[in-house]
Coordinates of C-alpha atoms and ligand atoms in Angstrom, one line a residue:
M1 CA 78.8 -40.2 -200.5
A2 CA 77.2 -38.0 -203.2
F3 CA 75.0 -40.8 -204.6
P4 CA 73.4 -41.9 -201.3
L5 CA 72.8 -38.3 -200.2
L6 CA 71.2 -37.5 -203.5
S7 CA 69.1 -40.6 -203.5
L8 CA 68.1 -39.8 -199.9
L9 CA 67.0 -36.4 -201.1
F10 CA 65.2 -37.9 -204.0
F11 CA 63.3 -40.3 -201.8
S12 CA 62.4 -37.6 -199.3
L13 CA 61.0 -35.5 -202.1
L14 CA 59.1 -38.6 -203.4
S15 CA 57.6 -39.3 -200.0
L16 CA 56.7 -35.7 -199.5
Q17 CA 54.8 -35.9 -202.8
F18 CA 53.0 -39.1 -201.6
H19 CA 52.2 -37.4 -198.4
F20 CA 50.5 -34.5 -200.2
S21 CA 48.8 -36.7 -202.7
T22 CA 46.8 -38.3 -199.8
A23 CA 45.0 -35.0 -199.3
Q24 CA 41.5 -35.2 -200.8
N25 CA 41.3 -33.1 -203.9
V26 CA 37.9 -34.4 -205.0
V27 CA 35.1 -36.3 -203.3
K28 CA 32.8 -38.3 -205.6
S29 CA 30.9 -40.3 -203.1
V30 CA 27.8 -42.2 -202.1
Y31 CA 26.2 -43.7 -199.0
W32 CA 25.4 -47.4 -198.7
F33 CA 23.5 -49.2 -196.0
P34 CA 23.2 -53.0 -195.4
D35 CA 19.5 -53.6 -196.0
S36 CA 19.3 -51.3 -199.1
G37 CA 18.8 -54.3 -201.4
L38 CA 22.3 -54.1 -202.9
E39 CA 25.2 -56.2 -201.5
A40 CA 28.4 -54.2 -200.9
S41 CA 30.1 -56.6 -203.3
A42 CA 27.8 -55.5 -206.1
I43 CA 28.7 -51.8 -205.7
D44 CA 30.7 -50.5 -208.7
S45 CA 33.2 -48.7 -206.5
T46 CA 35.2 -47.6 -209.6
L47 CA 32.6 -44.8 -209.9
F48 CA 33.5 -43.2 -206.5
T49 CA 36.5 -41.9 -204.6
H50 CA 34.8 -42.3 -201.2
L51 CA 32.0 -44.6 -199.9
F52 CA 30.0 -44.0 -196.7
C53 CA 28.8 -47.1 -194.8
A54 CA 25.7 -46.3 -192.8
F55 CA 24.9 -46.4 -190.0
A56 CA 26.7 -47.2 -186.8
D57 CA 24.8 -46.4 -183.7
L58 CA 25.3 -44.7 -180.4
N59 CA 24.8 -46.9 -177.3
S60 CA 23.0 -44.5 -174.9
N61 CA 24.2 -46.4 -171.8
T62 CA 27.9 -46.5 -172.6
N63 CA 28.0 -43.5 -175.1
Q64 CA 30.1 -45.8 -177.3
V65 CA 29.7 -46.2 -181.0
V66 CA 28.5 -49.7 -181.9
V67 CA 27.3 -51.7 -184.9
S68 CA 24.7 -54.4 -184.7
S69 CA 26.4 -57.2 -182.8
S70 CA 24.3 -59.9 -184.4
N71 CA 25.5 -59.0 -187.8
N72 CA 28.5 -56.8 -188.0
A73 CA 29.8 -58.4 -191.2
P74 CA 28.4 -55.7 -193.6
F75 CA 30.5 -53.1 -191.6
S76 CA 33.6 -55.2 -190.8
Q77 CA 33.9 -56.4 -194.4
F78 CA 32.9 -53.2 -196.2
T79 CA 36.3 -51.7 -196.9
K80 CA 37.8 -54.9 -198.0
T81 CA 34.8 -55.6 -200.2
V82 CA 34.6 -52.3 -202.0
Q83 CA 38.4 -52.1 -202.5
L84 CA 38.3 -55.3 -204.5
K85 CA 37.1 -53.3 -207.6
N86 CA 38.8 -50.0 -206.6
P87 CA 41.8 -50.4 -204.4
S88 CA 42.1 -46.6 -203.9
A89 CA 38.5 -46.2 -202.8
K90 CA 38.3 -44.6 -199.3
T91 CA 35.6 -45.6 -196.9
L92 CA 34.0 -43.8 -194.0
L93 CA 31.9 -45.3 -191.2
S94 CA 28.8 -43.1 -190.8
I95 CA 27.3 -42.7 -187.4
G96 CA 23.6 -41.8 -186.6
G97 CA 21.2 -41.1 -189.4
G98 CA 17.7 -39.8 -189.8
N99 CA 16.2 -42.5 -187.6
A100 CA 18.7 -42.2 -184.8
I101 CA 17.4 -40.8 -181.4
K102 CA 18.6 -37.2 -181.4
A103 CA 18.3 -36.9 -177.6
D104 CA 21.0 -39.6 -177.2
Y105 CA 23.4 -37.5 -179.3
A106 CA 22.5 -34.3 -177.3
S107 CA 23.2 -36.2 -174.1
M108 CA 26.4 -37.7 -175.2
A109 CA 27.7 -34.3 -176.5
S110 CA 26.8 -32.5 -173.3
R111 CA 29.5 -34.0 -171.0
P112 CA 33.3 -34.3 -171.5
G113 CA 33.4 -38.0 -170.3
S114 CA 30.6 -39.2 -172.6
R115 CA 32.2 -37.3 -175.5
K116 CA 35.4 -39.1 -174.8
S117 CA 33.7 -42.5 -174.8
F118 CA 32.1 -41.7 -178.1
I119 CA 35.3 -40.4 -179.7
D120 CA 37.6 -43.2 -178.4
S121 CA 35.2 -46.0 -179.3
S122 CA 34.6 -44.5 -182.8
I123 CA 38.3 -44.4 -183.6
K124 CA 38.8 -47.9 -182.3
L125 CA 35.9 -49.2 -184.3
A126 CA 37.0 -47.5 -187.5
R127 CA 40.5 -48.8 -187.2
S128 CA 39.4 -52.4 -186.3
Y129 CA 37.2 -52.6 -189.4
G130 CA 39.7 -50.8 -191.7
F131 CA 37.7 -47.6 -192.4
H132 CA 39.6 -44.5 -193.6
G133 CA 37.3 -42.1 -191.7
L134 CA 34.3 -41.3 -189.6
D135 CA 31.2 -39.4 -190.5
L136 CA 28.7 -37.9 -188.0
D137 CA 25.0 -37.7 -189.0
W138 CA 23.3 -36.1 -186.0
E139 CA 19.9 -34.9 -187.3
Y140 CA 19.7 -32.4 -185.8
P141 CA 20.9 -30.4 -182.8
Q142 CA 17.9 -28.7 -181.3
S143 CA 19.1 -25.8 -179.1
A144 CA 21.9 -23.3 -179.0
S145 CA 23.7 -25.3 -176.3
E146 CA 23.4 -28.5 -178.4
M147 CA 25.1 -26.6 -181.2
T148 CA 27.8 -25.4 -178.9
N149 CA 28.3 -29.0 -177.7
L150 CA 28.5 -30.2 -181.2
G151 CA 31.4 -27.8 -181.7
L152 CA 33.2 -29.1 -178.6
L153 CA 32.7 -32.7 -179.8
L154 CA 34.2 -31.9 -183.2
N155 CA 37.2 -30.1 -181.8
E156 CA 37.9 -33.0 -179.3
W157 CA 37.3 -35.6 -182.0
R158 CA 39.9 -33.9 -184.3
A159 CA 42.4 -33.7 -181.5
A160 CA 41.9 -37.4 -180.7
V161 CA 42.2 -38.4 -184.3
A162 CA 45.5 -36.4 -184.7
T163 CA 46.9 -38.0 -181.5
E164 CA 46.0 -41.4 -182.7
A165 CA 47.7 -40.9 -186.0
Q166 CA 50.8 -39.6 -184.3
T167 CA 50.9 -42.6 -182.0
T168 CA 50.3 -45.2 -184.6
G169 CA 52.1 -43.6 -187.5
K170 CA 49.0 -44.2 -189.7
P171 CA 47.4 -41.5 -191.8
P172 CA 44.8 -39.7 -189.7
L173 CA 41.2 -40.8 -190.1
L174 CA 39.1 -38.5 -192.2
L175 CA 36.5 -36.7 -190.1
T176 CA 33.3 -35.5 -191.8
A177 CA 29.6 -34.7 -191.0
A178 CA 26.3 -34.6 -192.8
F179 CA 24.6 -31.4 -192.1
Y180 CA 21.4 -29.5 -193.0
Y181 CA 21.7 -27.9 -196.4
A182 CA 22.0 -24.4 -194.8
P183 CA 24.2 -23.3 -191.9
S184 CA 21.1 -22.3 -189.8
I185 CA 18.3 -24.7 -189.0
N186 CA 15.1 -23.6 -187.2
G187 CA 16.9 -20.3 -186.3
L188 CA 19.9 -22.1 -184.8
N189 CA 23.3 -21.6 -186.2
Y190 CA 25.8 -24.4 -186.7
P191 CA 29.1 -23.9 -184.8
I192 CA 31.0 -22.6 -187.9
Q193 CA 34.5 -22.3 -186.4
P194 CA 34.8 -25.8 -185.1
I195 CA 33.3 -27.1 -188.3
A196 CA 35.8 -25.2 -190.5
K197 CA 38.7 -26.1 -188.2
S198 CA 38.0 -29.7 -187.3
L199 CA 36.3 -31.4 -190.2
D200 CA 37.8 -32.5 -193.5
W201 CA 34.6 -31.6 -195.2
I202 CA 30.8 -31.5 -194.6
N203 CA 28.1 -33.2 -196.6
L204 CA 25.2 -30.8 -197.4
M205 CA 21.9 -32.7 -197.4
A206 CA 20.4 -30.6 -200.2
Y207 CA 17.2 -32.7 -200.4
D208 CA 13.9 -33.5 -198.6
F209 CA 13.0 -29.8 -198.8
Y210 CA 9.4 -30.8 -199.3
D211 CA 7.5 -34.1 -199.1
P212 CA 4.0 -35.3 -199.8
T213 CA 3.1 -36.0 -196.2
W214 CA 2.7 -32.2 -195.5
A215 CA 3.2 -30.1 -198.6
K216 CA -0.1 -29.2 -200.3
V217 CA 1.2 -28.7 -203.9
T218 CA 3.8 -30.5 -206.0
H219 CA 7.4 -29.5 -205.4
S220 CA 10.9 -30.6 -206.4
H221 CA 12.3 -31.9 -203.1
A222 CA 15.9 -31.1 -204.1
A223 CA 15.9 -28.1 -206.4
L224 CA 19.3 -26.5 -207.1
Y225 CA 17.8 -23.1 -207.6
D226 CA 14.8 -21.4 -206.1
P227 CA 13.8 -18.2 -207.9
A228 CA 11.2 -17.4 -205.3
G229 CA 13.3 -17.9 -202.1
Q230 CA 15.9 -19.8 -200.1
V231 CA 14.8 -23.4 -200.5
S232 CA 17.5 -24.7 -202.8
G233 CA 20.9 -26.4 -202.9
S234 CA 22.6 -23.3 -204.3
Y235 CA 21.2 -21.1 -201.5
G236 CA 22.7 -23.6 -198.9
V237 CA 26.1 -23.6 -200.6
E238 CA 26.3 -19.8 -200.7
A239 CA 25.1 -19.5 -197.2
W240 CA 27.7 -22.0 -195.8
I241 CA 30.4 -20.1 -197.7
T242 CA 29.2 -16.7 -196.4
A243 CA 29.1 -18.2 -192.9
G244 CA 32.8 -19.1 -193.1
V245 CA 33.1 -22.7 -194.3
G246 CA 35.2 -22.5 -197.5
P247 CA 34.1 -24.2 -200.8
K248 CA 36.8 -26.8 -200.5
K249 CA 35.1 -28.1 -197.3
L250 CA 31.7 -28.4 -199.0
V251 CA 30.3 -31.6 -200.6
L252 CA 26.9 -31.2 -202.4
G253 CA 24.3 -33.8 -201.7
M254 CA 22.0 -35.2 -204.3
P255 CA 19.1 -37.7 -203.9
F256 CA 19.0 -40.9 -205.9
Y257 CA 15.3 -41.0 -205.0
G258 CA 12.1 -38.9 -205.5
Y259 CA 8.7 -38.4 -204.0
A260 CA 5.4 -39.5 -205.5
W261 CA 2.4 -37.3 -204.9
R262 CA -1.3 -37.8 -205.6
L263 CA -2.6 -35.0 -207.9
V264 CA -6.1 -33.6 -207.1
D265 CA -6.6 -33.2 -210.9
A266 CA -4.8 -35.4 -213.4
N267 CA -5.0 -32.5 -215.9
N268 CA -3.1 -30.2 -213.6
H269 CA 0.3 -31.8 -213.4
G270 CA 3.0 -29.2 -213.4
L271 CA 5.0 -27.8 -210.5
L272 CA 2.9 -26.3 -207.7
A273 CA -0.2 -28.4 -208.7
P274 CA -2.6 -29.2 -205.9
V275 CA -2.1 -32.6 -204.3
S276 CA -3.9 -34.7 -201.6
G277 CA -0.8 -36.5 -200.2
P278 CA 1.6 -39.2 -201.1
A279 CA 0.9 -41.5 -204.0
G280 CA 1.2 -45.2 -203.0
S281 CA 2.0 -46.2 -199.5
G282 CA 4.0 -44.4 -196.8
S283 CA 5.9 -41.2 -197.5
G284 CA 5.8 -41.6 -201.3
A285 CA 9.5 -42.0 -201.5
M286 CA 10.7 -43.9 -204.6
T287 CA 14.1 -44.9 -205.7
Y288 CA 15.4 -43.7 -209.1
G289 CA 15.2 -47.3 -210.3
Q290 CA 11.5 -47.6 -209.3
I291 CA 10.8 -44.2 -210.9
R292 CA 12.4 -45.4 -214.2
A293 CA 10.3 -48.5 -214.1
F294 CA 7.2 -46.4 -213.4
I295 CA 7.9 -44.2 -216.3
S296 CA 8.3 -47.0 -218.8
Q297 CA 5.3 -49.1 -217.5
N298 CA 2.9 -46.1 -217.4
R299 CA 4.4 -44.2 -220.4
A300 CA 4.6 -41.2 -218.0
T301 CA 5.4 -37.8 -219.4
E302 CA 8.8 -36.6 -218.2
V303 CA 9.9 -33.0 -217.8
Y304 CA 13.2 -31.4 -217.0
N305 CA 13.0 -27.9 -215.5
A306 CA 16.3 -26.2 -216.0
T307 CA 15.3 -23.1 -214.1
I308 CA 15.2 -25.0 -210.8
V309 CA 17.2 -28.1 -212.0
S310 CA 14.7 -30.9 -211.3
N311 CA 13.0 -33.6 -213.2
Y312 CA 9.4 -34.7 -212.7
C313 CA 7.0 -37.0 -214.4
S314 CA 3.3 -37.8 -214.2
A315 CA 0.8 -40.4 -215.3
G316 CA -2.8 -40.2 -214.3
T317 CA -3.0 -38.7 -210.9
T318 CA 0.6 -39.8 -209.9
W319 CA 3.3 -37.1 -210.0
I320 CA 6.9 -37.8 -209.1
G321 CA 9.6 -35.2 -208.5
F322 CA 13.2 -36.5 -208.7
D323 CA 16.7 -36.0 -209.9
G324 CA 17.3 -37.5 -213.3
T325 CA 20.5 -37.5 -215.4
Q326 CA 20.1 -33.8 -216.4
S327 CA 19.6 -32.7 -212.8
V328 CA 22.6 -34.7 -211.6
A329 CA 24.8 -33.5 -214.4
T330 CA 23.9 -29.9 -213.8
K331 CA 24.3 -30.1 -210.0
V332 CA 27.7 -31.7 -210.4
S333 CA 28.8 -29.1 -212.9
Y334 CA 27.6 -26.4 -210.5
A335 CA 29.6 -28.0 -207.6
K336 CA 32.7 -28.1 -209.7
Q337 CA 32.4 -24.6 -211.1
K338 CA 31.8 -23.3 -207.6
G339 CA 35.1 -24.8 -206.5
L340 CA 33.4 -27.3 -204.1
L341 CA 35.3 -30.4 -203.0
G342 CA 32.8 -32.7 -204.6
Y343 CA 29.4 -34.4 -204.3
F344 CA 27.7 -37.3 -202.6
A345 CA 24.4 -39.1 -203.2
W346 CA 22.0 -40.8 -200.9
H347 CA 21.9 -43.7 -201.7
V348 CA 23.8 -46.1 -204.0
A349 CA 21.2 -48.8 -204.2
A350 CA 18.5 -46.4 -205.4
D351 CA 20.3 -45.8 -208.7
N352 CA 19.2 -47.5 -211.9
N353 CA 22.0 -49.6 -213.4
W354 CA 24.6 -46.9 -212.3
E355 CA 23.0 -44.3 -214.6
L356 CA 23.1 -41.4 -212.1
S357 CA 26.5 -42.5 -210.6
N358 CA 28.0 -42.6 -214.1
Q359 CA 26.4 -39.3 -215.0
A360 CA 27.8 -37.6 -211.9
K361 CA 31.3 -39.0 -212.5
Q362 CA 31.3 -37.9 -216.1
A363 CA 30.0 -34.5 -215.3
W364 CA 32.8 -33.8 -212.9
G365 CA 35.4 -35.1 -215.3
A366 CA 39.0 -35.7 -214.4
Ligands
NAG401 C1 10.2 -24.2 -214.2 O1 10.1 -23.8 -212.9 C2 9.9 -22.4 -212.7 C3 10.0 -22.2 -211.2 O2 9.0 -22.9 -210.5 C4 8.6 -22.0 -213.3 O3 8.5 -20.6 -213.2 C5 8.7 -22.3 -214.8 O4 7.4 -22.0 -215.4 C6 9.0 -23.8 -215.0 N1 9.2 -24.1 -216.4 C7 8.5 -25.0 -217.0 C8 8.9 -25.2 -218.5 O5 7.7 -25.7 -216.5

């Protein structure tokens, strides 16, 4: 009798340990989207613990979460594909995004029935495609009542995810959201209590602080520090912690892209130099890969400013602010030293031969 009892105890302890080891102790993560120019099969998933697949959409008629019905393969195959190289990689289906219609999210979140449609369909979709979690990217709630409704949605989502896990015996889906870099946006406060209680973590979008379509002088769009004010990643992190979301629920966002500005005077090419708008077409956004190509083709002068933690480069009247290897290493070290859960980057296809992804992983260490 003693032996089976002992072995039972042993196996119980073992399974307890396995149970705890499924808790996330670090998040080294990146977003991917299907038409980014990189196939999911080409992602070096060994560099990450978690991968976000973006974006599923909200059907405004049914309030259900859907992916493009004409081509759902990038979503339905994502987990299987990235786990070929890294079987322990976790995947999350990200819903919404910067181009989604915010009014649809506000409407869905405003009624119990439509919240339930959203929640139930999201869980069903995540399970049928084999995702380990769900990520909400609603940019952004626009009134105090929308913030309140976001809180209701998160609490009901968490309850539904817990119930589903109990019913099926599967580990619960992870539940995350991508939020503004600070806990208050345009004077509106995020619903701190539901966020802290119901989400596994939040992704802080600590980038896009400035862009050349409106700012009149050159800026880093993703500085870690802002000696002159509150426009920085470190400000956002501190503010979320002060507001009541613990560091272990915070994941610091970094851009694998920069913005190209047109200098008014090629000889005035530092930070805060006058500009006339974006260089090139559109918003001036450039991937890190394109920036590296620009630097080598134009023999651009590259600068790393350790005071704000940002790289920039210029050639002629083109000025580009971006996160290079030094910025990424410093931000990741900051996140670790602050006791944050980890980091994420937008987006994996913008990297240059895994340079930034590798740098981030190395900077965090084991
Ligand atoms: C770095 O940025 C800070 C803040 O904008 C500025 O005061 C400083 O002069 C910059 N340093 C260099 C070397 O450009």
